[in-house]
mmCIF file of N, CA and C in Angstrom:
data_model
loop_
_atom_site.group_PDB
_atom_site.id
_atom_site.type_symbol
_atom_site.label_atom_id
_atom_site.label_comp_id
_atom_site.label_asym_id
_atom_site.label_seq_id
_atom_site.Cartn_x
_atom_site.Cartn_y
_atom_site.Cartn_z
ATOM 1 N N UNK A 1 -21.245 16.448 -1.390
ATOM 2 C CA UNK A 1 -22.009 17.655 -1.207
ATOM 3 C C UNK A 1 -22.995 17.752 -2.357
ATOM 4 N N UNK A 2 -24.247 17.913 -2.066
ATOM 5 C CA UNK A 2 -25.275 18.081 -3.083
ATOM 6 C C UNK A 2 -25.983 19.393 -2.790
ATOM 7 N N UNK A 3 -25.953 20.291 -3.775
ATOM 8 C CA UNK A 3 -26.622 21.585 -3.629
ATOM 9 C C UNK A 3 -26.893 22.131 -5.022
ATOM 10 N N UNK A 4 -27.818 23.048 -5.107
ATOM 11 C CA UNK A 4 -28.177 23.630 -6.391
ATOM 12 C C UNK A 4 -27.215 24.725 -6.820
ATOM 13 N N UNK A 5 -27.503 25.284 -7.977
ATOM 14 C CA UNK A 5 -26.687 26.387 -8.496
ATOM 15 C C UNK A 5 -26.660 27.536 -7.497
ATOM 16 N N UNK A 6 -25.487 28.163 -7.403
ATOM 17 C CA UNK A 6 -25.265 29.309 -6.513
ATOM 18 C C UNK A 6 -25.512 28.948 -5.049
ATOM 19 N N UNK A 7 -25.333 27.678 -4.711
ATOM 20 C CA UNK A 7 -25.550 27.218 -3.345
ATOM 21 C C UNK A 7 -24.321 27.348 -2.458
ATOM 22 N N UNK A 8 -23.206 27.827 -3.002
ATOM 23 C CA UNK A 8 -21.994 28.032 -2.217
ATOM 24 C C UNK A 8 -21.081 26.817 -2.144
ATOM 25 N N UNK A 9 -21.280 25.862 -3.031
ATOM 26 C CA UNK A 9 -20.498 24.618 -3.003
ATOM 27 C C UNK A 9 -19.001 24.874 -3.185
ATOM 28 N N UNK A 10 -18.654 25.643 -4.196
ATOM 29 C CA UNK A 10 -17.233 25.887 -4.473
ATOM 30 C C UNK A 10 -16.578 26.687 -3.361
ATOM 31 N N UNK A 11 -17.326 27.598 -2.765
ATOM 32 C CA UNK A 11 -16.801 28.392 -1.651
ATOM 33 C C UNK A 11 -16.503 27.505 -0.447
ATOM 34 N N UNK A 12 -17.401 26.578 -0.141
ATOM 35 C CA UNK A 12 -17.189 25.652 0.973
ATOM 36 C C UNK A 12 -16.023 24.716 0.666
ATOM 37 N N UNK A 13 -15.967 24.228 -0.565
ATOM 38 C CA UNK A 13 -14.860 23.348 -0.960
ATOM 39 C C UNK A 13 -13.523 24.071 -0.825
ATOM 40 N N UNK A 14 -13.483 25.348 -1.192
ATOM 41 C CA UNK A 14 -12.255 26.136 -1.056
ATOM 42 C C UNK A 14 -11.884 26.300 0.415
ATOM 43 N N UNK A 15 -12.870 26.531 1.276
ATOM 44 C CA UNK A 15 -12.588 26.665 2.712
ATOM 45 C C UNK A 15 -12.008 25.363 3.274
ATOM 46 N N UNK A 16 -12.541 24.226 2.824
ATOM 47 C CA UNK A 16 -12.004 22.932 3.256
ATOM 48 C C UNK A 16 -10.555 22.799 2.785
ATOM 49 N N UNK A 17 -10.302 23.166 1.532
ATOM 50 C CA UNK A 17 -8.949 23.077 0.979
ATOM 51 C C UNK A 17 -7.970 23.945 1.755
ATOM 52 N N UNK A 18 -8.358 25.169 2.074
ATOM 53 C CA UNK A 18 -7.471 26.078 2.806
ATOM 54 C C UNK A 18 -7.228 25.552 4.220
ATOM 55 N N UNK A 19 -8.263 25.042 4.864
ATOM 56 C CA UNK A 19 -8.081 24.444 6.192
ATOM 57 C C UNK A 19 -7.063 23.312 6.119
ATOM 58 N N UNK A 20 -7.262 22.382 5.192
ATOM 59 C CA UNK A 20 -6.363 21.226 5.080
ATOM 60 C C UNK A 20 -4.942 21.644 4.701
ATOM 61 N N UNK A 21 -4.812 22.690 3.898
ATOM 62 C CA UNK A 21 -3.488 23.125 3.440
ATOM 63 C C UNK A 21 -2.717 23.901 4.494
ATOM 64 N N UNK A 22 -3.417 24.625 5.355
ATOM 65 C CA UNK A 22 -2.716 25.533 6.265
ATOM 66 C C UNK A 22 -2.762 25.127 7.737
ATOM 67 N N UNK A 23 -3.807 24.466 8.164
ATOM 68 C CA UNK A 23 -3.971 24.204 9.590
ATOM 69 C C UNK A 23 -3.757 22.750 9.991
ATOM 70 N N UNK A 24 -3.779 21.863 9.049
ATOM 71 C CA UNK A 24 -3.562 20.442 9.335
ATOM 72 C C UNK A 24 -2.098 20.116 9.074
ATOM 73 N N UNK A 25 -1.514 19.313 9.927
ATOM 74 C CA UNK A 25 -0.118 18.897 9.761
ATOM 75 C C UNK A 25 -0.083 17.543 9.074
ATOM 76 N N UNK A 26 0.652 17.467 8.000
ATOM 77 C CA UNK A 26 0.770 16.252 7.203
ATOM 78 C C UNK A 26 2.164 15.670 7.351
ATOM 79 N N UNK A 27 2.263 14.354 7.323
ATOM 80 C CA UNK A 27 3.552 13.686 7.386
ATOM 81 C C UNK A 27 4.027 13.456 5.958
ATOM 82 N N UNK A 28 5.016 14.236 5.563
ATOM 83 C CA UNK A 28 5.581 14.142 4.218
ATOM 84 C C UNK A 28 7.058 13.815 4.320
ATOM 85 N N UNK A 29 7.558 13.076 3.357
ATOM 86 C CA UNK A 29 8.996 12.782 3.301
ATOM 87 C C UNK A 29 9.744 14.048 2.900
ATOM 88 N N UNK A 30 11.031 14.144 3.253
ATOM 89 C CA UNK A 30 11.811 15.307 2.820
ATOM 90 C C UNK A 30 11.750 15.447 1.297
ATOM 91 N N UNK A 31 11.409 16.630 0.842
ATOM 92 C CA UNK A 31 11.307 16.890 -0.589
ATOM 93 C C UNK A 31 9.964 16.544 -1.205
ATOM 94 N N UNK A 32 9.093 15.883 -0.448
ATOM 95 C CA UNK A 32 7.780 15.505 -0.968
ATOM 96 C C UNK A 32 6.821 16.692 -0.870
ATOM 97 N N UNK A 33 5.969 16.847 -1.856
ATOM 98 C CA UNK A 33 4.968 17.904 -1.872
ATOM 99 C C UNK A 33 3.593 17.292 -1.695
ATOM 100 N N UNK A 34 2.859 17.789 -0.724
ATOM 101 C CA UNK A 34 1.467 17.384 -0.545
ATOM 102 C C UNK A 34 0.605 18.236 -1.453
ATOM 103 N N UNK A 35 -0.304 17.605 -2.162
ATOM 104 C CA UNK A 35 -1.093 18.320 -3.162
ATOM 105 C C UNK A 35 -2.578 18.234 -2.864
ATOM 106 N N UNK A 36 -3.215 19.395 -2.949
ATOM 107 C CA UNK A 36 -4.674 19.478 -2.951
ATOM 108 C C UNK A 36 -5.043 19.806 -4.383
ATOM 109 N N UNK A 37 -5.806 18.917 -5.012
ATOM 110 C CA UNK A 37 -6.192 19.134 -6.404
ATOM 111 C C UNK A 37 -7.656 19.540 -6.485
ATOM 112 N N UNK A 38 -7.912 20.545 -7.308
ATOM 113 C CA UNK A 38 -9.272 20.949 -7.642
ATOM 114 C C UNK A 38 -9.485 20.495 -9.079
ATOM 115 N N UNK A 39 -10.309 19.468 -9.247
ATOM 116 C CA UNK A 39 -10.563 18.901 -10.566
ATOM 117 C C UNK A 39 -11.954 19.281 -11.041
ATOM 118 N N UNK A 40 -12.059 19.612 -12.316
ATOM 119 C CA UNK A 40 -13.355 19.920 -12.923
ATOM 120 C C UNK A 40 -13.327 19.461 -14.367
ATOM 121 N N UNK A 41 -14.466 19.544 -14.990
ATOM 122 C CA UNK A 41 -14.575 19.075 -16.370
ATOM 123 C C UNK A 41 -13.661 19.873 -17.308
ATOM 124 N N UNK A 42 -13.409 21.146 -16.978
ATOM 125 C CA UNK A 42 -12.434 21.944 -17.739
ATOM 126 C C UNK A 42 -11.743 22.926 -16.800
ATOM 127 N N UNK A 43 -10.673 23.538 -17.282
ATOM 128 C CA UNK A 43 -9.865 24.424 -16.438
ATOM 129 C C UNK A 43 -10.648 25.663 -15.993
ATOM 130 N N UNK A 44 -11.510 26.181 -16.850
ATOM 131 C CA UNK A 44 -12.291 27.357 -16.469
ATOM 132 C C UNK A 44 -13.182 27.061 -15.268
ATOM 133 N N UNK A 45 -13.815 25.895 -15.264
ATOM 134 C CA UNK A 45 -14.661 25.518 -14.132
ATOM 135 C C UNK A 45 -13.819 25.315 -12.872
ATOM 136 N N UNK A 46 -12.652 24.698 -13.014
ATOM 137 C CA UNK A 46 -11.781 24.483 -11.853
ATOM 138 C C UNK A 46 -11.292 25.810 -11.284
ATOM 139 N N UNK A 47 -11.118 26.806 -12.137
ATOM 140 C CA UNK A 47 -10.642 28.114 -11.677
ATOM 141 C C UNK A 47 -11.620 28.801 -10.727
ATOM 142 N N UNK A 48 -12.899 28.468 -10.823
ATOM 143 C CA UNK A 48 -13.885 29.082 -9.916
ATOM 144 C C UNK A 48 -13.515 28.759 -8.471
ATOM 145 N N UNK A 49 -13.342 27.482 -8.149
ATOM 146 C CA UNK A 49 -12.965 27.087 -6.788
ATOM 147 C C UNK A 49 -11.565 27.594 -6.449
ATOM 148 N N UNK A 50 -10.671 27.586 -7.438
ATOM 149 C CA UNK A 50 -9.298 28.059 -7.231
ATOM 150 C C UNK A 50 -9.294 29.538 -6.823
ATOM 151 N N UNK A 51 -10.127 30.354 -7.477
ATOM 152 C CA UNK A 51 -10.201 31.792 -7.127
ATOM 153 C C UNK A 51 -10.725 31.977 -5.709
ATOM 154 N N UNK A 52 -11.654 31.126 -5.285
ATOM 155 C CA UNK A 52 -12.097 31.188 -3.895
ATOM 156 C C UNK A 52 -10.931 30.885 -2.948
ATOM 157 N N UNK A 53 -10.107 29.922 -3.304
ATOM 158 C CA UNK A 53 -8.926 29.597 -2.483
ATOM 159 C C UNK A 53 -7.998 30.799 -2.393
ATOM 160 N N UNK A 54 -7.702 31.410 -3.531
ATOM 161 C CA UNK A 54 -6.831 32.598 -3.553
ATOM 162 C C UNK A 54 -7.447 33.702 -2.704
ATOM 163 N N UNK A 55 -8.744 33.916 -2.855
ATOM 164 C CA UNK A 55 -9.427 34.969 -2.097
ATOM 165 C C UNK A 55 -9.368 34.745 -0.599
ATOM 166 N N UNK A 56 -9.587 33.515 -0.172
ATOM 167 C CA UNK A 56 -9.528 33.216 1.265
ATOM 168 C C UNK A 56 -8.124 33.433 1.822
ATOM 169 N N UNK A 57 -7.116 33.045 1.070
ATOM 170 C CA UNK A 57 -5.735 33.249 1.525
ATOM 171 C C UNK A 57 -5.385 34.730 1.585
ATOM 172 N N UNK A 58 -5.775 35.482 0.562
ATOM 173 C CA UNK A 58 -5.450 36.915 0.515
ATOM 174 C C UNK A 58 -6.221 37.723 1.550
ATOM 175 N N UNK A 59 -7.386 37.232 1.972
ATOM 176 C CA UNK A 59 -8.218 37.970 2.935
ATOM 177 C C UNK A 59 -7.651 37.949 4.351
ATOM 178 N N UNK A 60 -6.738 37.049 4.612
ATOM 179 C CA UNK A 60 -6.178 36.920 5.953
ATOM 180 C C UNK A 60 -4.684 37.241 5.933
ATOM 181 N N UNK A 61 -4.238 38.226 6.722
ATOM 182 C CA UNK A 61 -2.810 38.517 6.772
ATOM 183 C C UNK A 61 -1.979 37.317 7.230
ATOM 184 N N UNK A 62 -2.525 36.538 8.139
ATOM 185 C CA UNK A 62 -1.798 35.365 8.648
ATOM 186 C C UNK A 62 -1.667 34.313 7.551
ATOM 187 N N UNK A 63 -2.765 34.026 6.865
ATOM 188 C CA UNK A 63 -2.729 33.013 5.814
ATOM 189 C C UNK A 63 -1.955 33.482 4.591
ATOM 190 N N UNK A 64 -2.079 34.751 4.247
ATOM 191 C CA UNK A 64 -1.353 35.249 3.069
ATOM 192 C C UNK A 64 0.154 35.187 3.276
ATOM 193 N N UNK A 65 0.602 35.244 4.525
ATOM 194 C CA UNK A 65 2.036 35.123 4.805
ATOM 195 C C UNK A 65 2.543 33.708 4.536
ATOM 196 N N UNK A 66 1.640 32.735 4.464
ATOM 197 C CA UNK A 66 2.014 31.345 4.199
ATOM 198 C C UNK A 66 2.177 31.042 2.712
ATOM 199 N N UNK A 67 1.759 31.965 1.847
ATOM 200 C CA UNK A 67 1.838 31.750 0.408
ATOM 201 C C UNK A 67 3.250 32.034 -0.084
ATOM 202 N N UNK A 68 3.856 31.034 -0.693
ATOM 203 C CA UNK A 68 5.193 31.186 -1.267
ATOM 204 C C UNK A 68 5.112 31.755 -2.676
ATOM 205 N N UNK A 69 4.197 31.240 -3.494
ATOM 206 C CA UNK A 69 4.014 31.732 -4.864
ATOM 207 C C UNK A 69 2.649 31.315 -5.380
ATOM 208 N N UNK A 70 2.178 32.063 -6.361
ATOM 209 C CA UNK A 70 0.906 31.768 -7.005
ATOM 210 C C UNK A 70 1.082 31.914 -8.509
ATOM 211 N N UNK A 71 0.618 30.920 -9.252
ATOM 212 C CA UNK A 71 0.593 30.999 -10.710
ATOM 213 C C UNK A 71 -0.861 30.855 -11.145
ATOM 214 N N UNK A 72 -1.094 30.745 -12.437
ATOM 215 C CA UNK A 72 -2.454 30.623 -12.952
ATOM 216 C C UNK A 72 -3.137 29.338 -12.512
ATOM 217 N N UNK A 73 -2.342 28.321 -12.143
ATOM 218 C CA UNK A 73 -2.964 27.052 -11.769
ATOM 219 C C UNK A 73 -2.424 26.427 -10.485
ATOM 220 N N UNK A 74 -1.543 27.123 -9.764
ATOM 221 C CA UNK A 74 -0.954 26.549 -8.551
ATOM 222 C C UNK A 74 -0.741 27.617 -7.484
ATOM 223 N N UNK A 75 -1.107 27.267 -6.254
ATOM 224 C CA UNK A 75 -0.742 28.067 -5.080
ATOM 225 C C UNK A 75 0.244 27.207 -4.300
ATOM 226 N N UNK A 76 1.449 27.686 -4.132
ATOM 227 C CA UNK A 76 2.475 26.948 -3.386
ATOM 228 C C UNK A 76 2.625 27.607 -2.025
ATOM 229 N N UNK A 77 2.498 26.796 -0.974
ATOM 230 C CA UNK A 77 2.594 27.311 0.386
ATOM 231 C C UNK A 77 3.964 27.009 0.979
ATOM 232 N N UNK A 78 4.340 27.764 1.992
ATOM 233 C CA UNK A 78 5.652 27.623 2.627
ATOM 234 C C UNK A 78 5.825 26.275 3.333
ATOM 235 N N UNK A 79 4.724 25.587 3.655
ATOM 236 C CA UNK A 79 4.788 24.326 4.378
ATOM 237 C C UNK A 79 4.924 23.104 3.457
ATOM 238 N N UNK A 80 5.131 23.330 2.155
ATOM 239 C CA UNK A 80 5.308 22.211 1.230
ATOM 240 C C UNK A 80 4.021 21.678 0.633
ATOM 241 N N UNK A 81 2.929 22.361 0.876
ATOM 242 C CA UNK A 81 1.640 21.979 0.313
ATOM 243 C C UNK A 81 1.354 22.890 -0.874
ATOM 244 N N UNK A 82 0.743 22.312 -1.909
ATOM 245 C CA UNK A 82 0.313 23.135 -3.025
ATOM 246 C C UNK A 82 -1.136 22.816 -3.381
ATOM 247 N N UNK A 83 -1.830 23.838 -3.854
ATOM 248 C CA UNK A 83 -3.196 23.708 -4.325
ATOM 249 C C UNK A 83 -3.129 23.888 -5.833
ATOM 250 N N UNK A 84 -3.628 22.881 -6.559
ATOM 251 C CA UNK A 84 -3.467 22.836 -8.014
ATOM 252 C C UNK A 84 -4.822 22.630 -8.666
ATOM 253 N N UNK A 85 -5.068 23.333 -9.791
ATOM 254 C CA UNK A 85 -6.258 23.045 -10.570
ATOM 255 C C UNK A 85 -5.873 22.204 -11.776
ATOM 256 N N UNK A 86 -6.798 21.332 -12.157
ATOM 257 C CA UNK A 86 -6.575 20.484 -13.320
ATOM 258 C C UNK A 86 -7.928 20.014 -13.852
ATOM 259 N N UNK A 87 -7.885 19.405 -15.012
ATOM 260 C CA UNK A 87 -9.102 18.837 -15.568
ATOM 261 C C UNK A 87 -9.320 17.442 -14.994
ATOM 262 N N UNK A 88 -10.534 16.965 -15.134
ATOM 263 C CA UNK A 88 -10.880 15.639 -14.614
ATOM 264 C C UNK A 88 -10.351 14.567 -15.565
ATOM 265 N N UNK A 89 -9.038 14.401 -15.510
ATOM 266 C CA UNK A 89 -8.338 13.463 -16.379
ATOM 267 C C UNK A 89 -7.506 12.546 -15.495
ATOM 268 N N UNK A 90 -7.628 11.244 -15.719
ATOM 269 C CA UNK A 90 -6.924 10.297 -14.848
ATOM 270 C C UNK A 90 -5.413 10.485 -14.880
ATOM 271 N N UNK A 91 -4.856 10.995 -15.947
ATOM 272 C CA UNK A 91 -3.408 11.189 -16.038
ATOM 273 C C UNK A 91 -2.933 12.370 -15.191
ATOM 274 N N UNK A 92 -3.801 13.358 -14.957
ATOM 275 C CA UNK A 92 -3.374 14.561 -14.233
ATOM 276 C C UNK A 92 -3.116 14.311 -12.753
ATOM 277 N N UNK A 93 -3.627 13.222 -12.206
ATOM 278 C CA UNK A 93 -3.478 12.957 -10.773
ATOM 279 C C UNK A 93 -2.347 11.987 -10.454
ATOM 280 N N UNK A 94 -1.774 11.372 -11.453
ATOM 281 C CA UNK A 94 -0.762 10.343 -11.238
ATOM 282 C C UNK A 94 0.537 10.944 -10.693
ATOM 283 N N UNK A 95 1.196 10.183 -9.810
ATOM 284 C CA UNK A 95 2.510 10.552 -9.309
ATOM 285 C C UNK A 95 2.531 11.621 -8.246
ATOM 286 N N UNK A 96 1.404 11.968 -7.695
ATOM 287 C CA UNK A 96 1.330 13.020 -6.677
ATOM 288 C C UNK A 96 0.930 12.427 -5.335
ATOM 289 N N UNK A 97 1.366 13.092 -4.261
ATOM 290 C CA UNK A 97 0.873 12.769 -2.926
ATOM 291 C C UNK A 97 -0.348 13.644 -2.706
ATOM 292 N N UNK A 98 -1.514 13.047 -2.750
ATOM 293 C CA UNK A 98 -2.763 13.794 -2.668
ATOM 294 C C UNK A 98 -3.273 13.809 -1.235
ATOM 295 N N UNK A 99 -3.356 15.014 -0.669
ATOM 296 C CA UNK A 99 -3.910 15.135 0.675
ATOM 297 C C UNK A 99 -5.391 15.475 0.611
ATOM 298 N N UNK A 100 -5.819 16.010 -0.515
ATOM 299 C CA UNK A 100 -7.240 16.263 -0.737
ATOM 300 C C UNK A 100 -7.475 16.430 -2.231
ATOM 301 N N UNK A 101 -8.643 16.008 -2.655
ATOM 302 C CA UNK A 101 -9.075 16.217 -4.032
ATOM 303 C C UNK A 101 -10.502 16.733 -3.987
ATOM 304 N N UNK A 102 -10.709 17.855 -4.643
ATOM 305 C CA UNK A 102 -12.036 18.436 -4.753
ATOM 306 C C UNK A 102 -12.512 18.186 -6.178
ATOM 307 N N UNK A 103 -13.544 17.382 -6.307
ATOM 308 C CA UNK A 103 -14.115 17.030 -7.612
ATOM 309 C C UNK A 103 -15.295 17.960 -7.856
ATOM 310 N N UNK A 104 -15.066 19.024 -8.585
ATOM 311 C CA UNK A 104 -16.086 20.049 -8.793
ATOM 312 C C UNK A 104 -17.037 19.622 -9.911
ATOM 313 N N UNK A 105 -18.325 19.672 -9.634
ATOM 314 C CA UNK A 105 -19.383 19.307 -10.571
ATOM 315 C C UNK A 105 -19.130 17.943 -11.195
ATOM 316 N N UNK A 106 -18.899 16.955 -10.346
ATOM 317 C CA UNK A 106 -18.572 15.598 -10.797
ATOM 318 C C UNK A 106 -19.682 14.983 -11.645
ATOM 319 N N UNK A 107 -20.901 15.434 -11.486
ATOM 320 C CA UNK A 107 -22.010 14.901 -12.282
ATOM 321 C C UNK A 107 -21.824 15.175 -13.775
ATOM 322 N N UNK A 108 -21.011 16.178 -14.112
ATOM 323 C CA UNK A 108 -20.789 16.527 -15.512
ATOM 324 C C UNK A 108 -19.527 15.897 -16.091
ATOM 325 N N UNK A 109 -18.833 15.073 -15.324
ATOM 326 C CA UNK A 109 -17.611 14.442 -15.801
ATOM 327 C C UNK A 109 -17.881 13.317 -16.788
ATOM 328 N N UNK A 110 -19.070 12.804 -16.810
ATOM 329 C CA UNK A 110 -19.417 11.740 -17.746
ATOM 330 C C UNK A 110 -18.860 10.393 -17.321
ATOM 331 N N UNK A 111 -18.640 9.544 -18.311
ATOM 332 C CA UNK A 111 -18.236 8.165 -18.036
ATOM 333 C C UNK A 111 -16.809 8.047 -17.507
ATOM 334 N N UNK A 112 -16.001 9.096 -17.633
ATOM 335 C CA UNK A 112 -14.618 9.048 -17.146
ATOM 336 C C UNK A 112 -14.507 9.238 -15.635
ATOM 337 N N UNK A 113 -15.578 9.643 -14.982
ATOM 338 C CA UNK A 113 -15.521 9.939 -13.547
ATOM 339 C C UNK A 113 -15.001 8.755 -12.746
ATOM 340 N N UNK A 114 -15.475 7.575 -13.050
ATOM 341 C CA UNK A 114 -15.055 6.389 -12.300
ATOM 342 C C UNK A 114 -13.558 6.120 -12.478
ATOM 343 N N UNK A 115 -13.055 6.307 -13.682
ATOM 344 C CA UNK A 115 -11.619 6.105 -13.929
ATOM 345 C C UNK A 115 -10.780 7.131 -13.187
ATOM 346 N N UNK A 116 -11.237 8.365 -13.146
ATOM 347 C CA UNK A 116 -10.509 9.414 -12.430
ATOM 348 C C UNK A 116 -10.476 9.095 -10.938
ATOM 349 N N UNK A 117 -11.606 8.693 -10.382
ATOM 350 C CA UNK A 117 -11.659 8.341 -8.958
ATOM 351 C C UNK A 117 -10.745 7.158 -8.655
ATOM 352 N N UNK A 118 -10.683 6.191 -9.556
ATOM 353 C CA UNK A 118 -9.758 5.061 -9.374
ATOM 354 C C UNK A 118 -8.309 5.534 -9.388
ATOM 355 N N UNK A 119 -7.992 6.488 -10.242
ATOM 356 C CA UNK A 119 -6.620 7.001 -10.337
ATOM 357 C C UNK A 119 -6.245 7.848 -9.122
ATOM 358 N N UNK A 120 -7.212 8.466 -8.481
ATOM 359 C CA UNK A 120 -6.973 9.311 -7.300
ATOM 360 C C UNK A 120 -6.566 8.472 -6.089
ATOM 361 N N UNK A 121 -7.200 7.354 -5.895
ATOM 362 C CA UNK A 121 -7.027 6.568 -4.665
ATOM 363 C C UNK A 121 -5.573 6.220 -4.332
ATOM 364 N N UNK A 122 -4.732 5.763 -5.261
ATOM 365 C CA UNK A 122 -3.335 5.468 -4.897
ATOM 366 C C UNK A 122 -2.572 6.701 -4.415
ATOM 367 N N UNK A 123 -2.885 7.865 -4.961
ATOM 368 C CA UNK A 123 -2.220 9.095 -4.535
ATOM 369 C C UNK A 123 -2.585 9.511 -3.121
ATOM 370 N N UNK A 124 -3.725 9.038 -2.636
ATOM 371 C CA UNK A 124 -4.186 9.349 -1.282
ATOM 372 C C UNK A 124 -3.774 8.275 -0.275
ATOM 373 N N UNK A 125 -3.278 7.154 -0.763
ATOM 374 C CA UNK A 125 -3.023 5.996 0.093
ATOM 375 C C UNK A 125 -2.009 6.255 1.206
ATOM 376 N N UNK A 126 -1.015 7.091 0.966
ATOM 377 C CA UNK A 126 0.015 7.329 1.977
ATOM 378 C C UNK A 126 -0.406 8.357 3.024
ATOM 379 N N UNK A 127 -1.569 8.953 2.824
ATOM 380 C CA UNK A 127 -2.073 9.956 3.760
ATOM 381 C C UNK A 127 -3.426 9.483 4.297
ATOM 382 N N UNK A 128 -3.437 8.789 5.449
ATOM 383 C CA UNK A 128 -4.680 8.192 5.953
ATOM 384 C C UNK A 128 -5.823 9.186 6.178
ATOM 385 N N UNK A 129 -5.498 10.450 6.383
ATOM 386 C CA UNK A 129 -6.554 11.438 6.621
ATOM 387 C C UNK A 129 -6.843 12.277 5.382
ATOM 388 N N UNK A 130 -6.396 11.822 4.228
ATOM 389 C CA UNK A 130 -6.680 12.530 2.983
ATOM 390 C C UNK A 130 -8.192 12.596 2.779
ATOM 391 N N UNK A 131 -8.636 13.651 2.106
ATOM 392 C CA UNK A 131 -10.070 13.886 1.961
ATOM 393 C C UNK A 131 -10.450 13.999 0.488
ATOM 394 N N UNK A 132 -11.544 13.340 0.141
ATOM 395 C CA UNK A 132 -12.129 13.439 -1.191
ATOM 396 C C UNK A 132 -13.433 14.197 -1.049
ATOM 397 N N UNK A 133 -13.546 15.338 -1.743
ATOM 398 C CA UNK A 133 -14.753 16.147 -1.699
ATOM 399 C C UNK A 133 -15.364 16.107 -3.094
ATOM 400 N N UNK A 134 -16.530 15.523 -3.215
ATOM 401 C CA UNK A 134 -17.213 15.436 -4.517
ATOM 402 C C UNK A 134 -18.423 16.353 -4.487
ATOM 403 N N UNK A 135 -18.419 17.290 -5.384
ATOM 404 C CA UNK A 135 -19.521 18.260 -5.475
ATOM 405 C C UNK A 135 -20.347 17.893 -6.701
#
């Protein structure tokens, strides 16, 4: 996605995340958690898209009923999916089943962007319909 400032990128990315988290059925092993990660250069930037996710869930009585818990950096849903914010660090994505990753303002990640994208791919490998959204 390429758009200018205030172009609605984070809002659209949040809508994609909520769709994938609530309306798409994922094949997960018993006890496995499917994760949608919102990655940005820092936690404050990642929180922008995260707040849109919280807002979209809270705006709908049907969707808000699917929320099991919310913390400062995680929305856990009743279906075993969680939406998590993190920094654009290759270590933060390891060991997770990634059903979607939203790379917010990837142009500002610098030289580490390629390493982070390399680290994301194995986490998405078990989910053929996993989605990578780069803003």
